[in-house]
mmCIF file with all atom_site columns, C-alpha atoms in Angstrom:
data_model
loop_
_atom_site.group_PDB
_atom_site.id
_atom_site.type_symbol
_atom_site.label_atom_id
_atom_site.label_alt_id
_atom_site.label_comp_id
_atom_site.label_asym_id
_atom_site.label_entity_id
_atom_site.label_seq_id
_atom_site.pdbx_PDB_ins_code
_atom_site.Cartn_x
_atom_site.Cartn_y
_atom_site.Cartn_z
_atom_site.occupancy
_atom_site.B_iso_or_equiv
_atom_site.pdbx_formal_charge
_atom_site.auth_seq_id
_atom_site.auth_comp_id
_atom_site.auth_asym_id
_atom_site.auth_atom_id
_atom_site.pdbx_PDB_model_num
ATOM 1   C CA . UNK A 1 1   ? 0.000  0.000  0.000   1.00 40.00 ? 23  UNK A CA 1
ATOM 2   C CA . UNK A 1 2   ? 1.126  3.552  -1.104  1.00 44.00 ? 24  UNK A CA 1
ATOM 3   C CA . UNK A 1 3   ? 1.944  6.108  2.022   1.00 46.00 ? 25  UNK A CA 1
ATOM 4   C CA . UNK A 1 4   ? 0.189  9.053  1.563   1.00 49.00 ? 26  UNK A CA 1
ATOM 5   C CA . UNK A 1 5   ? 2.467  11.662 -0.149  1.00 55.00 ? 27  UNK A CA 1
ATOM 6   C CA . UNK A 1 6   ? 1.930  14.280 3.175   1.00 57.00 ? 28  UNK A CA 1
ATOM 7   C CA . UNK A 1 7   ? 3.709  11.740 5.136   1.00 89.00 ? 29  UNK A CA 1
ATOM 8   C CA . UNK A 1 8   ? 6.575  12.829 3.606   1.00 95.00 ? 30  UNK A CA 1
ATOM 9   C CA . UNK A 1 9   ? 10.507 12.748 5.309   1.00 97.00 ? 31  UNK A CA 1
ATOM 10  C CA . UNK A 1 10  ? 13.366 14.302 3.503   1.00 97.00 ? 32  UNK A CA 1
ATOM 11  C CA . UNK A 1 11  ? 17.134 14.882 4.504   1.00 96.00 ? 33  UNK A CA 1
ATOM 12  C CA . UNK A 1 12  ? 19.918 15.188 2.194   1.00 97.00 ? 34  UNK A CA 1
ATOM 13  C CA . UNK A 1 13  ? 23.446 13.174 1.762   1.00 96.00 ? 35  UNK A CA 1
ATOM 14  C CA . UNK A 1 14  ? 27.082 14.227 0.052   1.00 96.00 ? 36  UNK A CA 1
ATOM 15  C CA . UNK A 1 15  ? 27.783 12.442 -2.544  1.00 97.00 ? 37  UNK A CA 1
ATOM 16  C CA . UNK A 1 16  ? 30.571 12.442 -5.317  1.00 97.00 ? 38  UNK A CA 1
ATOM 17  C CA . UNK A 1 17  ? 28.202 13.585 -8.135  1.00 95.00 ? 39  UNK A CA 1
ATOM 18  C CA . UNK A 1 18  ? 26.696 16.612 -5.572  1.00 95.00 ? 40  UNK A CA 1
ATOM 19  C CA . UNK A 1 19  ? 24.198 16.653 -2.725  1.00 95.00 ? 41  UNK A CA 1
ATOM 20  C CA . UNK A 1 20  ? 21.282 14.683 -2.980  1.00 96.00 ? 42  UNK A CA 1
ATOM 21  C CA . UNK A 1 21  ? 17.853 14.344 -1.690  1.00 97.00 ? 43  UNK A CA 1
ATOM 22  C CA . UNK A 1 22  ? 16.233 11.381 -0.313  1.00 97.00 ? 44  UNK A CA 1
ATOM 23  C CA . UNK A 1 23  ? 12.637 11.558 0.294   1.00 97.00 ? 45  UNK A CA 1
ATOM 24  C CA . UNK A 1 24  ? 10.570 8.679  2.165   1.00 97.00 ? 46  UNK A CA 1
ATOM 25  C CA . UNK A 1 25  ? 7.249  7.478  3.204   1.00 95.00 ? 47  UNK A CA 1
ATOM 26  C CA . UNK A 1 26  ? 6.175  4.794  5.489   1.00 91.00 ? 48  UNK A CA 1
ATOM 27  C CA . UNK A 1 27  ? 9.496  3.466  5.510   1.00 90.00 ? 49  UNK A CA 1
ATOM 28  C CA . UNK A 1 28  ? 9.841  3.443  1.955   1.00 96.00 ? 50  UNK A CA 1
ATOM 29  C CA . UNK A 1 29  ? 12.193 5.475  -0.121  1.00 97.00 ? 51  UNK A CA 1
ATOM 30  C CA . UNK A 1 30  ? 10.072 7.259  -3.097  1.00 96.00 ? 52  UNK A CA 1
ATOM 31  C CA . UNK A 1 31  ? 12.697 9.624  -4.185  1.00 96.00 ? 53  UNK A CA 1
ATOM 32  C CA . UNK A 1 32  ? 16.057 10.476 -5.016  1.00 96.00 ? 54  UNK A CA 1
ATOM 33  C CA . UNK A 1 33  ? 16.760 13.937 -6.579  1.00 95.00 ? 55  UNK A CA 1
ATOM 34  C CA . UNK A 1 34  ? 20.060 14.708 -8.209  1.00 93.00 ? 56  UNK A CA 1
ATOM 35  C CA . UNK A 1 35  ? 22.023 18.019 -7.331  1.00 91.00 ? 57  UNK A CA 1
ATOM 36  C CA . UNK A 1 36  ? 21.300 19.073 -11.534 1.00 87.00 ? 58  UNK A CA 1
ATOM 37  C CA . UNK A 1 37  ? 19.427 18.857 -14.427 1.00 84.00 ? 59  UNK A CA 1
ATOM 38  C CA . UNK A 1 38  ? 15.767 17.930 -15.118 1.00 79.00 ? 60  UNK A CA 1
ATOM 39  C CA . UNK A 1 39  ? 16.363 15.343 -12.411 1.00 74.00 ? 61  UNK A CA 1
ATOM 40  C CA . UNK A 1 40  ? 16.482 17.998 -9.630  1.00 85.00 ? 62  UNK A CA 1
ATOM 41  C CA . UNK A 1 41  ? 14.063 17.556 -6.800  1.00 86.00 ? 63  UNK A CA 1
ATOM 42  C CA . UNK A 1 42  ? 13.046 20.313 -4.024  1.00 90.00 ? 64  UNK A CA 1
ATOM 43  C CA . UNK A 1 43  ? 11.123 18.958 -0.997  1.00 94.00 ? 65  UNK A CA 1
ATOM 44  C CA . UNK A 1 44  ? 7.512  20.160 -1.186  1.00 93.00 ? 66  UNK A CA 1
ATOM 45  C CA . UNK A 1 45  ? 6.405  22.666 1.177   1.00 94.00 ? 67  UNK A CA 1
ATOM 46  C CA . UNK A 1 46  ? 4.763  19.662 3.273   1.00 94.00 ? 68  UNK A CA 1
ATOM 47  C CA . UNK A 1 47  ? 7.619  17.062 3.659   1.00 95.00 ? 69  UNK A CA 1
ATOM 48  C CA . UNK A 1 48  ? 8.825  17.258 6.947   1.00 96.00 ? 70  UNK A CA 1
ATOM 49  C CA . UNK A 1 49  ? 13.049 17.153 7.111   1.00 96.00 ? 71  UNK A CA 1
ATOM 50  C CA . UNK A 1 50  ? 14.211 14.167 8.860   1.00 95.00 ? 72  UNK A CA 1
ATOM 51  C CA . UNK A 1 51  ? 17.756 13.571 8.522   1.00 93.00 ? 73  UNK A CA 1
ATOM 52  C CA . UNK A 1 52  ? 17.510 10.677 11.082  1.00 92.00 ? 74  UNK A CA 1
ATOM 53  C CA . UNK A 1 53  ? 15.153 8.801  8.743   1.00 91.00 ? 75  UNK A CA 1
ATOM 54  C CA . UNK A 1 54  ? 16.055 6.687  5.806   1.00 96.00 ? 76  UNK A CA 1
ATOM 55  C CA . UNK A 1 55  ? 19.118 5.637  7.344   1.00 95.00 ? 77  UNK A CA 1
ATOM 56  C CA . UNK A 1 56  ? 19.259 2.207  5.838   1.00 96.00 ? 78  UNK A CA 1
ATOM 57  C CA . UNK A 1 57  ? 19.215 4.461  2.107   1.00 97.00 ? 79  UNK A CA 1
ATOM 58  C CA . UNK A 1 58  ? 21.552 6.686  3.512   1.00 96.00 ? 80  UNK A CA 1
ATOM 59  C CA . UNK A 1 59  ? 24.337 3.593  4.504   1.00 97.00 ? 81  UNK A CA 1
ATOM 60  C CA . UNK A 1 60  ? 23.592 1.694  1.342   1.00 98.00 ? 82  UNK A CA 1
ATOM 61  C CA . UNK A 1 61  ? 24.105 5.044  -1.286  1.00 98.00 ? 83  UNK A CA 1
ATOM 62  C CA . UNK A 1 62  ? 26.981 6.065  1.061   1.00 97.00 ? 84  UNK A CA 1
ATOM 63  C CA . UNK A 1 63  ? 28.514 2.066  0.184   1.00 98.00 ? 85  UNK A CA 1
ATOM 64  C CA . UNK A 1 64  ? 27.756 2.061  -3.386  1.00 98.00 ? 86  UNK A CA 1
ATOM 65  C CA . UNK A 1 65  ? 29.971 5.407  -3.769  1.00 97.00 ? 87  UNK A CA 1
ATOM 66  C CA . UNK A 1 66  ? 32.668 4.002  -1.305  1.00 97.00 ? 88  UNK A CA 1
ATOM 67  C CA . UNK A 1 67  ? 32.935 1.045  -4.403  1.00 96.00 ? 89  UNK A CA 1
ATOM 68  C CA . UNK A 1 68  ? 31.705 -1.770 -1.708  1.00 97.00 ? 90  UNK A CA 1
ATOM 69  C CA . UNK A 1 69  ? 27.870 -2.140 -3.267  1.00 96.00 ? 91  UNK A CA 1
ATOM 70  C CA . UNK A 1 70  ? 26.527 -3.365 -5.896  1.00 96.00 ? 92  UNK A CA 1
ATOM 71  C CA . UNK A 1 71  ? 22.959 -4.046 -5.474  1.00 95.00 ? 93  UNK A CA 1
ATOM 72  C CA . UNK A 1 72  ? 20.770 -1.730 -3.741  1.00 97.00 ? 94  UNK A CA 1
ATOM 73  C CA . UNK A 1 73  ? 18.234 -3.767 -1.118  1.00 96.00 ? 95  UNK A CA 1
ATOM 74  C CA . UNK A 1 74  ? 15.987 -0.830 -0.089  1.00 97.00 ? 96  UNK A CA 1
ATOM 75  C CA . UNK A 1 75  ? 12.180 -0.994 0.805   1.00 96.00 ? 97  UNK A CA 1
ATOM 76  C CA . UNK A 1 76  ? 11.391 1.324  -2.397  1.00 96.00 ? 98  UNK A CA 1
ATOM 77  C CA . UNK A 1 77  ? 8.102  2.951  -3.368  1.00 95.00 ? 99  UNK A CA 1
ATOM 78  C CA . UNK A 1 78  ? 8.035  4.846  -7.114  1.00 93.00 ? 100 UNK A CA 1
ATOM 79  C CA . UNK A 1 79  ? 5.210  7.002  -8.429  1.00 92.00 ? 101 UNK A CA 1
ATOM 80  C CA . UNK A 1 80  ? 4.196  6.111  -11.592 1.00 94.00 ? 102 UNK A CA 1
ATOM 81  C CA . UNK A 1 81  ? 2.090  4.087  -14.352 1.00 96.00 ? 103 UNK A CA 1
ATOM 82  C CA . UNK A 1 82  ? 1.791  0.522  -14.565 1.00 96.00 ? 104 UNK A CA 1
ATOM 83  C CA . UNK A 1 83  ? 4.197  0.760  -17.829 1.00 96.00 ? 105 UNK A CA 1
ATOM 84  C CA . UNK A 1 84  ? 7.005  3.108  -16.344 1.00 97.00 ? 106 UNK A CA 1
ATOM 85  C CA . UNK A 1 85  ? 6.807  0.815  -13.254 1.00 96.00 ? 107 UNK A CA 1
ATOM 86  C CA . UNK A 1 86  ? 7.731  -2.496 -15.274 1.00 96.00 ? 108 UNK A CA 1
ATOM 87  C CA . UNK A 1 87  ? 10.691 -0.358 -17.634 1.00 96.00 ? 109 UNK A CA 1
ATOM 88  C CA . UNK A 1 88  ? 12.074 0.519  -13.804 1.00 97.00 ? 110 UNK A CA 1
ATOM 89  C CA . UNK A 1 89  ? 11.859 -3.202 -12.795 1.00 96.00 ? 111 UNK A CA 1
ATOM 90  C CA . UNK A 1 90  ? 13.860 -3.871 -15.644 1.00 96.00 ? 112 UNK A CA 1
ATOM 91  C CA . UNK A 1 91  ? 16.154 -1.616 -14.919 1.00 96.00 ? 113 UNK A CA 1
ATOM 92  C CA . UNK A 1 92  ? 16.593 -2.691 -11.527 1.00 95.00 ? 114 UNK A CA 1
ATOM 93  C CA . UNK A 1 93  ? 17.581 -6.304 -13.534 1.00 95.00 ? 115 UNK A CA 1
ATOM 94  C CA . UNK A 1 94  ? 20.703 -4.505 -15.144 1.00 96.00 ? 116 UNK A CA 1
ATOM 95  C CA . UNK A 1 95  ? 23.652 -5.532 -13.661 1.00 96.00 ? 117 UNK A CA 1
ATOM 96  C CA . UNK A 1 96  ? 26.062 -3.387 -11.658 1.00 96.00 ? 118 UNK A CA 1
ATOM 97  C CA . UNK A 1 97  ? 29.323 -2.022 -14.441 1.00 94.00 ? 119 UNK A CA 1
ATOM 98  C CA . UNK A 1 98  ? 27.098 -3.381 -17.173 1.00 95.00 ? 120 UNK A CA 1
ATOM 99  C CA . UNK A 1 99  ? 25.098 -1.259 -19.705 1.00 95.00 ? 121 UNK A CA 1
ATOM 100 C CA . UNK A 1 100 ? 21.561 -1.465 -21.933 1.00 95.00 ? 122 UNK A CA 1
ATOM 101 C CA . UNK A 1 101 ? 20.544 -0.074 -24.612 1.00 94.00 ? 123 UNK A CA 1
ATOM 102 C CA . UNK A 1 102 ? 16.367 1.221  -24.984 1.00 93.00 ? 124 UNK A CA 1
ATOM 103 C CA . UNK A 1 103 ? 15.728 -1.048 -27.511 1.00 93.00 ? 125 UNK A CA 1
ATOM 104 C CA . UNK A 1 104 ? 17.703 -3.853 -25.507 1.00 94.00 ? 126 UNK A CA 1
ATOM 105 C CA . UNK A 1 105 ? 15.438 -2.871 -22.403 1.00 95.00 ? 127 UNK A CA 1
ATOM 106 C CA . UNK A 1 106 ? 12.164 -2.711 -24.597 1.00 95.00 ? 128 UNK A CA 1
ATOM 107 C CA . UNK A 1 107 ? 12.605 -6.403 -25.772 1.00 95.00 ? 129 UNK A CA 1
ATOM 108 C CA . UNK A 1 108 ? 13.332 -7.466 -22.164 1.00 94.00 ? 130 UNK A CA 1
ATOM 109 C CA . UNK A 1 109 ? 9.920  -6.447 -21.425 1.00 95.00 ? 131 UNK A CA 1
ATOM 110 C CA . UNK A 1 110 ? 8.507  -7.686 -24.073 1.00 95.00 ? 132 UNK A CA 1
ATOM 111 C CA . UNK A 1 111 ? 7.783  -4.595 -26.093 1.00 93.00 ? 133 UNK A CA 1
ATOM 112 C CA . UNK A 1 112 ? 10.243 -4.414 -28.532 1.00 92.00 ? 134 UNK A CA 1
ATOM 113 C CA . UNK A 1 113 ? 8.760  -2.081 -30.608 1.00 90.00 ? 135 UNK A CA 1
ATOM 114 C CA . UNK A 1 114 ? 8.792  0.818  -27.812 1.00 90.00 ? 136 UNK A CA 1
ATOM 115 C CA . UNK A 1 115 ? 11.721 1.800  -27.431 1.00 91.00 ? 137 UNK A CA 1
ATOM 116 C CA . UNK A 1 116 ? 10.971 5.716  -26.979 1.00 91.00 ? 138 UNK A CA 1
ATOM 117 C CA . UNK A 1 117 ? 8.049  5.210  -24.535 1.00 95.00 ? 139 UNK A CA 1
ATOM 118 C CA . UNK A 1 118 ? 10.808 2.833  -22.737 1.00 94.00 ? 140 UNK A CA 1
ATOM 119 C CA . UNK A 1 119 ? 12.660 6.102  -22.808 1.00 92.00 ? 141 UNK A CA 1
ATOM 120 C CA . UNK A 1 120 ? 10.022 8.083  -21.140 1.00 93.00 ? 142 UNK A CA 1
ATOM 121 C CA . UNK A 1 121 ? 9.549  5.845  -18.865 1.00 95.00 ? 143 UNK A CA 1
ATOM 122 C CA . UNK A 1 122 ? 13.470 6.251  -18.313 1.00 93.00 ? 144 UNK A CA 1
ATOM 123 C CA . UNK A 1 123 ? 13.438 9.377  -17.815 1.00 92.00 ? 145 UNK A CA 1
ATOM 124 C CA . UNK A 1 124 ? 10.859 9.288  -15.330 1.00 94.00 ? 146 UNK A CA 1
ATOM 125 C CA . UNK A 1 125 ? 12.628 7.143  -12.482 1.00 95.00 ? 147 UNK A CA 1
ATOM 126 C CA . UNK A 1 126 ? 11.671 8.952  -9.697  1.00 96.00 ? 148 UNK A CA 1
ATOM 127 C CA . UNK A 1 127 ? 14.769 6.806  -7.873  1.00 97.00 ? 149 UNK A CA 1
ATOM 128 C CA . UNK A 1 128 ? 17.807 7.579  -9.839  1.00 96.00 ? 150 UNK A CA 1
ATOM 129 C CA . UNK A 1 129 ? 21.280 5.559  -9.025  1.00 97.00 ? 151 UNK A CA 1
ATOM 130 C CA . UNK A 1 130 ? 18.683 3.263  -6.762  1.00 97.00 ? 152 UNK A CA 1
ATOM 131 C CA . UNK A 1 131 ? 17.111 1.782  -9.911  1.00 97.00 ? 153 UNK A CA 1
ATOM 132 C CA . UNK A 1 132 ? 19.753 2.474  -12.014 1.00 96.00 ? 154 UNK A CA 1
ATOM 133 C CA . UNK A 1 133 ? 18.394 4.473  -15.339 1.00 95.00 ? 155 UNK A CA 1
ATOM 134 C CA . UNK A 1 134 ? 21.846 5.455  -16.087 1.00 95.00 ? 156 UNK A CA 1
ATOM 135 C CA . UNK A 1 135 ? 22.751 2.105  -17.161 1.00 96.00 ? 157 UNK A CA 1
ATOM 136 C CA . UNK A 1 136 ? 21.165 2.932  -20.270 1.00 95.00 ? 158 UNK A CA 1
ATOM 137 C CA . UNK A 1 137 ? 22.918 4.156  -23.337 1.00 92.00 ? 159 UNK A CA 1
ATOM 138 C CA . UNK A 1 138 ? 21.482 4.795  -26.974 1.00 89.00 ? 160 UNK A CA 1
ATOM 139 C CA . UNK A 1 139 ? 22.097 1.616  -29.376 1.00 86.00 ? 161 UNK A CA 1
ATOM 140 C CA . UNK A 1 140 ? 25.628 2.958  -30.569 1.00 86.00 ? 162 UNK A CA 1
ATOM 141 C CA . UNK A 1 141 ? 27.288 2.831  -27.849 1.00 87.00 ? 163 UNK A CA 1
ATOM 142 C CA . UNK A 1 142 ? 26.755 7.085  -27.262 1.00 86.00 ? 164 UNK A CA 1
ATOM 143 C CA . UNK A 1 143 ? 25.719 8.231  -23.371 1.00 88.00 ? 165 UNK A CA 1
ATOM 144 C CA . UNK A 1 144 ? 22.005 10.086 -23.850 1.00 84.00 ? 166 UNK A CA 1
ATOM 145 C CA . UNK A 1 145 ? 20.110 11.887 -21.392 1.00 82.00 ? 167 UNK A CA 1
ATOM 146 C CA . UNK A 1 146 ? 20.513 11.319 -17.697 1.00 86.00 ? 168 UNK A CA 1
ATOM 147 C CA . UNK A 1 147 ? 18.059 13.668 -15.525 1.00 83.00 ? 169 UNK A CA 1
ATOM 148 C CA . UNK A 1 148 ? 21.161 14.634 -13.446 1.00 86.00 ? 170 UNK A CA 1
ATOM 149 C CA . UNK A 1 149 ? 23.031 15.648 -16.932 1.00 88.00 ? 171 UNK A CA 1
ATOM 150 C CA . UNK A 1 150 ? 25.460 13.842 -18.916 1.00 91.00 ? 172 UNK A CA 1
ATOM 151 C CA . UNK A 1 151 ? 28.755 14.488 -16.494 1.00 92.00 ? 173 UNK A CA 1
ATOM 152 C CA . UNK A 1 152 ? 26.783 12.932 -13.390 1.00 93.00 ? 174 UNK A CA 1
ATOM 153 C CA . UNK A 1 153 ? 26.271 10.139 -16.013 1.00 94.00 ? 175 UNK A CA 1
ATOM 154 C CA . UNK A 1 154 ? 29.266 9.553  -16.976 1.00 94.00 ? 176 UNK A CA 1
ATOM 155 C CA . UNK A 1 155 ? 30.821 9.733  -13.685 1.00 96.00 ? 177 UNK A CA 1
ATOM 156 C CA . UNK A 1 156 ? 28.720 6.958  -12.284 1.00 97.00 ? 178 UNK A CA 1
ATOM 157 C CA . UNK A 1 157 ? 29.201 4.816  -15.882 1.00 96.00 ? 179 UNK A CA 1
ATOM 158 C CA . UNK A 1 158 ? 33.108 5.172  -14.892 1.00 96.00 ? 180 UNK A CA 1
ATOM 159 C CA . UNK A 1 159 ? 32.543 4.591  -11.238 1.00 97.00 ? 181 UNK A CA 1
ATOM 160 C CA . UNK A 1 160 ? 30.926 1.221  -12.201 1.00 96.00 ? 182 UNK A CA 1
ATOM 161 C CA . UNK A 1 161 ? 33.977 0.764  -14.511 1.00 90.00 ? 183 UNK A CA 1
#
């Protein structure tokens, strides 16, 4: 069951790419936002700032840029359609250093024709670096959008190595 979006908790955590913004409910992280780019996030006027909550989010990004995880194993809750929530499962199936392609990622879900709407759906991942939407790269090989710009991208392609 969704929490109710006024239940809201927010604090913020350093990371190599720039500060960013974890945002919770029920015990449940719903959003990451990146210091840049479309992919910014300001808390709303009625989330409450918590920076004792989401601790377990807070150890676990705090790992992954310290190079000792690979696999995020959060209690997550993202916003969004039935479709965009089955492109971000997929994403979540991309392995850690490796990369996909939108087509690649449309025919794992059995859609191989959507490519772009995979790409919406992309671009929507309300829990960037979490489920991992910058694993995905345009079909030759070239780094495309990334909502926290293409240097935050490439950084965390490289940090993957």
């Amino acid at each position: 069951m969704l929490a109710p979006m006024d239940d809201m908790v927010f604090t913020w955590i350093a990371s190599p790419i720039g500060p960013l913004l974890l945002a919770g409910a029920g015990g449940r992280l719903v959003r990451v936002g990146l210091p840049s780019g479309k992919g910014r996030v300001a808390p709303a006027p009625d989330w409450r700032r918590d920076d004792a909550s989401l601790g377990e989010a807070r150890d676990q990004l705090a790992a992954y840029f310290a190079g000792r995880l690979v696999r995020f194993d959060l209690a997550l809750d993202p916003r969004g359609t039935p479709f965009q929530r089955e492109v971000w499962r997929a994403l979540e199936a991309i392995p850690f250093g490796e990369t996909r392609s939108y087509g690649a990622l449309a025919k794992a879900i059995g859609r191989p024709g959507s490519s772009r709407a995979v790409g919406a759906a992309n671009g929507a991942n309300p829990l960037p670096i979490v489920v991992p939407c910058h694993r995905v790269i345009g079909a030759d090989g070239s780094l495309t959008g990334f909502g926290g710009g293409l240097e935050a991208k490439r950084w965390l392609l490289a940090h993957e190595g």
